mmCIF file of C-alpha atoms in Angstrom:
data_model
loop_
_atom_site.group_PDB
_atom_site.id
_atom_site.type_symbol
_atom_site.label_atom_id
_atom_site.label_comp_id
_atom_site.label_asym_id
_atom_site.label_seq_id
_atom_site.Cartn_x
_atom_site.Cartn_y
_atom_site.Cartn_z
ATOM 1 C CA MET W 1 14.595 -30.282 3.552
ATOM 2 C CA LYS W 2 16.186 -29.605 0.202
ATOM 3 C CA GLN W 3 17.335 -33.100 -0.638
ATOM 4 C CA LEU W 4 15.935 -36.561 0.121
ATOM 5 C CA ILE W 5 17.687 -39.914 -0.260
ATOM 6 C CA LEU W 6 15.639 -43.114 -0.195
ATOM 7 C CA MET W 7 17.874 -46.130 0.369
ATOM 8 C CA ARG W 8 17.087 -49.802 0.622
ATOM 9 C CA HIS W 9 19.182 -51.693 3.172
ATOM 10 C CA ALA W 10 22.183 -53.586 1.840
ATOM 11 C CA LYS W 11 22.358 -57.374 1.398
ATOM 12 C CA ALA W 12 21.628 -59.230 4.629
ATOM 13 C CA GLU W 13 22.478 -62.692 5.880
ATOM 14 C CA LYS W 14 19.845 -65.280 4.994
ATOM 15 C CA ASP W 15 19.088 -66.113 8.626
ATOM 16 C CA ALA W 16 19.723 -64.667 12.067
ATOM 17 C CA GLU W 17 20.788 -66.772 15.056
ATOM 18 C CA SER W 18 17.529 -65.798 16.710
ATOM 19 C CA GLY W 19 15.540 -66.971 13.701
ATOM 20 C CA GLU W 20 13.895 -63.536 13.541
ATOM 21 C CA ASP W 21 13.876 -61.522 10.313
ATOM 22 C CA PHE W 22 14.351 -58.328 12.362
ATOM 23 C CA ASP W 23 17.738 -59.588 13.596
ATOM 24 C CA ARG W 24 19.341 -60.434 10.235
ATOM 25 C CA ALA W 25 22.719 -58.672 10.032
ATOM 26 C CA LEU W 26 24.490 -57.464 6.907
ATOM 27 C CA ALA W 27 26.379 -60.006 4.864
ATOM 28 C CA LYS W 28 29.957 -59.210 3.828
ATOM 29 C CA ARG W 29 28.568 -58.302 0.393
ATOM 30 C CA GLY W 30 26.083 -55.977 2.101
ATOM 31 C CA ARG W 31 28.814 -54.057 3.901
ATOM 32 C CA GLU W 32 30.611 -53.631 0.573
ATOM 33 C CA GLU W 33 27.387 -52.530 -1.171
ATOM 34 C CA ALA W 34 26.580 -49.910 1.457
ATOM 35 C CA ARG W 35 30.094 -48.473 1.334
ATOM 36 C CA SER W 36 30.032 -48.438 -2.479
ATOM 37 C CA VAL W 37 26.829 -46.405 -2.574
ATOM 38 C CA ALA W 38 28.087 -44.087 0.172
ATOM 39 C CA GLU W 39 31.285 -43.507 -1.823
ATOM 40 C CA ALA W 40 29.180 -42.613 -4.889
ATOM 41 C CA LEU W 41 27.111 -40.159 -2.834
ATOM 42 C CA LYS W 42 30.298 -38.646 -1.427
ATOM 43 C CA ALA W 43 31.799 -38.283 -4.916
ATOM 44 C CA TYR W 44 28.751 -36.226 -5.909
ATOM 45 C CA GLY W 45 28.974 -34.068 -2.792
ATOM 46 C CA ILE W 46 25.854 -35.524 -1.177
ATOM 47 C CA LYS W 47 25.997 -35.628 2.639
ATOM 48 C CA PRO W 48 22.881 -36.232 4.729
ATOM 49 C CA ASP W 49 22.610 -34.285 7.965
ATOM 50 C CA PHE W 50 19.657 -36.307 9.292
ATOM 51 C CA ALA W 51 18.505 -39.896 8.814
ATOM 52 C CA LEU W 52 15.401 -41.958 9.474
ATOM 53 C CA VAL W 53 16.504 -45.560 9.879
ATOM 54 C CA SER W 54 14.576 -48.748 10.536
ATOM 55 C CA GLN W 55 15.637 -50.364 13.783
ATOM 56 C CA ALA W 56 16.210 -53.766 12.118
ATOM 57 C CA ALA W 57 19.784 -55.046 12.266
ATOM 58 C CA ARG W 58 20.341 -54.873 8.492
ATOM 59 C CA THR W 59 19.183 -51.259 8.195
ATOM 60 C CA ARG W 60 21.237 -50.182 11.199
ATOM 61 C CA GLY W 61 24.216 -51.990 9.662
ATOM 62 C CA THR W 62 23.666 -50.236 6.330
ATOM 63 C CA PHE W 63 23.476 -46.884 8.071
ATOM 64 C CA ALA W 64 26.684 -47.627 10.017
ATOM 65 C CA GLU W 65 28.533 -48.350 6.760
ATOM 66 C CA VAL W 66 27.193 -45.126 5.220
ATOM 67 C CA GLU W 67 28.348 -43.174 8.274
ATOM 68 C CA ALA W 68 31.775 -44.821 8.079
ATOM 69 C CA VAL W 69 32.199 -43.219 4.639
ATOM 70 C CA LEU W 70 30.298 -39.947 5.035
ATOM 71 C CA GLY W 71 30.914 -39.188 8.703
ATOM 72 C CA PRO W 72 28.441 -38.807 11.579
ATOM 73 C CA ILE W 73 24.787 -38.243 10.691
ATOM 74 C CA ARG W 74 22.175 -37.359 13.305
ATOM 75 C CA ALA W 75 19.546 -40.102 13.196
ATOM 76 C CA ASP W 76 16.203 -41.332 14.417
ATOM 77 C CA ILE W 77 16.472 -45.122 14.505
ATOM 78 C CA THR W 78 12.917 -46.332 14.831
ATOM 79 C CA LYS W 79 11.006 -49.585 14.790
ATOM 80 C CA ASP W 80 8.182 -47.730 12.995
ATOM 81 C CA ALA W 81 10.199 -47.901 9.755
ATOM 82 C CA TYR W 82 10.624 -51.691 9.960
ATOM 83 C CA ASN W 83 8.871 -53.113 6.881
ATOM 84 C CA ALA W 84 6.834 -49.894 6.670
ATOM 85 C CA ASN W 85 4.710 -49.353 3.593
ATOM 86 C CA ALA W 86 5.142 -46.337 1.313
ATOM 87 C CA ASP W 87 2.387 -44.307 3.009
ATOM 88 C CA THR W 88 3.897 -44.808 6.457
ATOM 89 C CA LEU W 89 7.367 -43.856 5.209
ATOM 90 C CA ARG W 90 5.959 -40.762 3.471
ATOM 91 C CA ARG W 91 4.233 -39.628 6.679
ATOM 92 C CA MET W 92 7.431 -40.207 8.667
ATOM 93 C CA ILE W 93 9.434 -38.122 6.186
ATOM 94 C CA GLU W 94 6.873 -35.308 6.137
ATOM 95 C CA ALA W 95 6.818 -35.220 9.949
ATOM 96 C CA ARG W 96 10.617 -34.856 10.102
ATOM 97 C CA GLU W 97 11.344 -32.804 6.965
ATOM 98 C CA ASP W 98 12.607 -29.852 9.012
ATOM 99 C CA GLU W 99 15.267 -31.978 10.708
ATOM 100 C CA GLY W 100 17.855 -31.391 7.998
ATOM 101 C CA GLN W 101 18.720 -29.993 4.599
ATOM 102 C CA CYS W 102 19.502 -33.495 3.317
ATOM 103 C CA VAL W 103 17.472 -36.351 4.787
ATOM 104 C CA LEU W 104 18.395 -40.015 4.326
ATOM 105 C CA VAL W 105 15.826 -42.784 4.800
ATOM 106 C CA VAL W 106 17.140 -46.345 5.167
ATOM 107 C CA ALA W 107 14.303 -48.851 5.043
ATOM 108 C CA HIS W 108 12.962 -52.029 3.437
ATOM 109 C CA ASN W 109 11.298 -53.259 0.274
ATOM 110 C CA PRO W 110 8.629 -53.102 -0.892
ATOM 111 C CA GLY W 111 7.849 -49.831 0.935
ATOM 112 C CA ILE W 112 11.011 -47.921 -0.003
ATOM 113 C CA GLN W 113 10.775 -48.974 -3.669
ATOM 114 C CA VAL W 114 7.094 -48.081 -3.922
ATOM 115 C CA LEU W 115 7.739 -44.676 -2.349
ATOM 116 C CA ALA W 116 10.616 -43.998 -4.759
ATOM 117 C CA ALA W 117 8.354 -44.913 -7.688
ATOM 118 C CA GLU W 118 5.562 -42.687 -6.354
ATOM 119 C CA TYR W 119 7.903 -39.706 -5.995
ATOM 120 C CA LEU W 120 9.280 -40.318 -9.491
ATOM 121 C CA TYR W 121 5.768 -40.455 -10.920
ATOM 122 C CA GLU W 122 4.626 -37.350 -9.016
ATOM 123 C CA GLY W 123 7.741 -35.496 -10.166
ATOM 124 C CA ALA W 124 7.030 -36.380 -13.820
ATOM 125 C CA SER W 125 10.322 -38.254 -14.144
ATOM 126 C CA GLY W 126 11.171 -39.877 -17.447
ATOM 127 C CA GLN W 127 9.801 -43.291 -18.267
ATOM 128 C CA ASP W 128 13.333 -44.740 -18.376
ATOM 129 C CA VAL W 129 13.944 -43.902 -14.711
ATOM 130 C CA LEU W 130 10.490 -45.100 -13.682
ATOM 131 C CA ASP W 131 11.114 -48.386 -15.479
ATOM 132 C CA VAL W 132 14.421 -48.879 -13.640
ATOM 133 C CA VAL W 133 12.794 -48.438 -10.228
ATOM 134 C CA ARG W 134 9.656 -50.417 -11.050
ATOM 135 C CA SER W 135 11.610 -53.362 -12.465
ATOM 136 C CA GLY W 136 13.539 -53.876 -9.256
ATOM 137 C CA TYR W 137 15.197 -52.045 -6.406
ATOM 138 C CA PRO W 138 18.302 -54.053 -5.529
ATOM 139 C CA THR W 139 19.805 -53.998 -2.073
ATOM 140 C CA ALA W 140 21.654 -50.771 -1.207
ATOM 141 C CA THR W 141 19.985 -48.799 -4.024
ATOM 142 C CA ALA W 142 19.686 -45.097 -3.209
ATOM 143 C CA THR W 143 17.472 -42.681 -5.109
ATOM 144 C CA VAL W 144 18.168 -38.987 -4.621
ATOM 145 C CA PHE W 145 15.541 -36.270 -4.963
ATOM 146 C CA GLU W 146 15.788 -32.489 -4.894
ATOM 147 C CA VAL W 147 12.889 -31.047 -2.879
ATOM 148 C CA ASP W 148 11.373 -27.692 -3.867
ATOM 149 C CA VAL W 149 9.957 -25.090 -1.448
ATOM 150 C CA ALA W 150 6.496 -26.652 -1.768
ATOM 151 C CA GLY W 151 7.925 -30.019 -0.652
ATOM 152 C CA ARG W 152 7.735 -31.676 -4.072
ATOM 153 C CA PRO W 153 10.579 -34.127 -4.731
ATOM 154 C CA THR W 154 12.161 -34.228 -8.199
ATOM 155 C CA TYR W 155 14.499 -36.980 -9.363
ATOM 156 C CA ASP W 156 18.193 -36.142 -9.095
ATOM 157 C CA GLY W 157 19.941 -39.507 -9.418
ATOM 158 C CA ILE W 158 20.032 -43.185 -8.599
ATOM 159 C CA TYR W 159 22.999 -44.995 -7.099
ATOM 160 C CA LEU W 160 23.426 -48.753 -7.280
ATOM 161 C CA ALA W 161 26.068 -50.827 -5.537
ATOM 162 C CA LYS W 162 28.968 -51.942 -7.706
#
């Protein structure tokens, strides 16, 4: 893996018909957010070739909107990423890092935000970027990292929905 994208799912409906959090679909705003971030990634020439995606409806919906803009992306859609903490997400990424040159992870807060902050801290990112991520990680936010040969991620950009 040479590039890693950590993305929080886009805005979801408040409630699902089933009453289950897992089943909450994307809101109209969420579909627009996901496409907006995907368009920004595309404009910068960033195209994942593998994705780890939580099996929840809102993360699958976010991933579908990203694919609609960027084209097909081979994916592992797994319940293990549903509300996973940062350590679990990190282990999942490390276990699959050879799956692609650019790996996208679509998951949930707080785990995805905490992991982004940890990678920023470990990569000695500037305080301004750390402050942005620590102060909030809005829906559909994507943080991009370059990954060196030793597997160390370094901050490359952050994309927020318009």
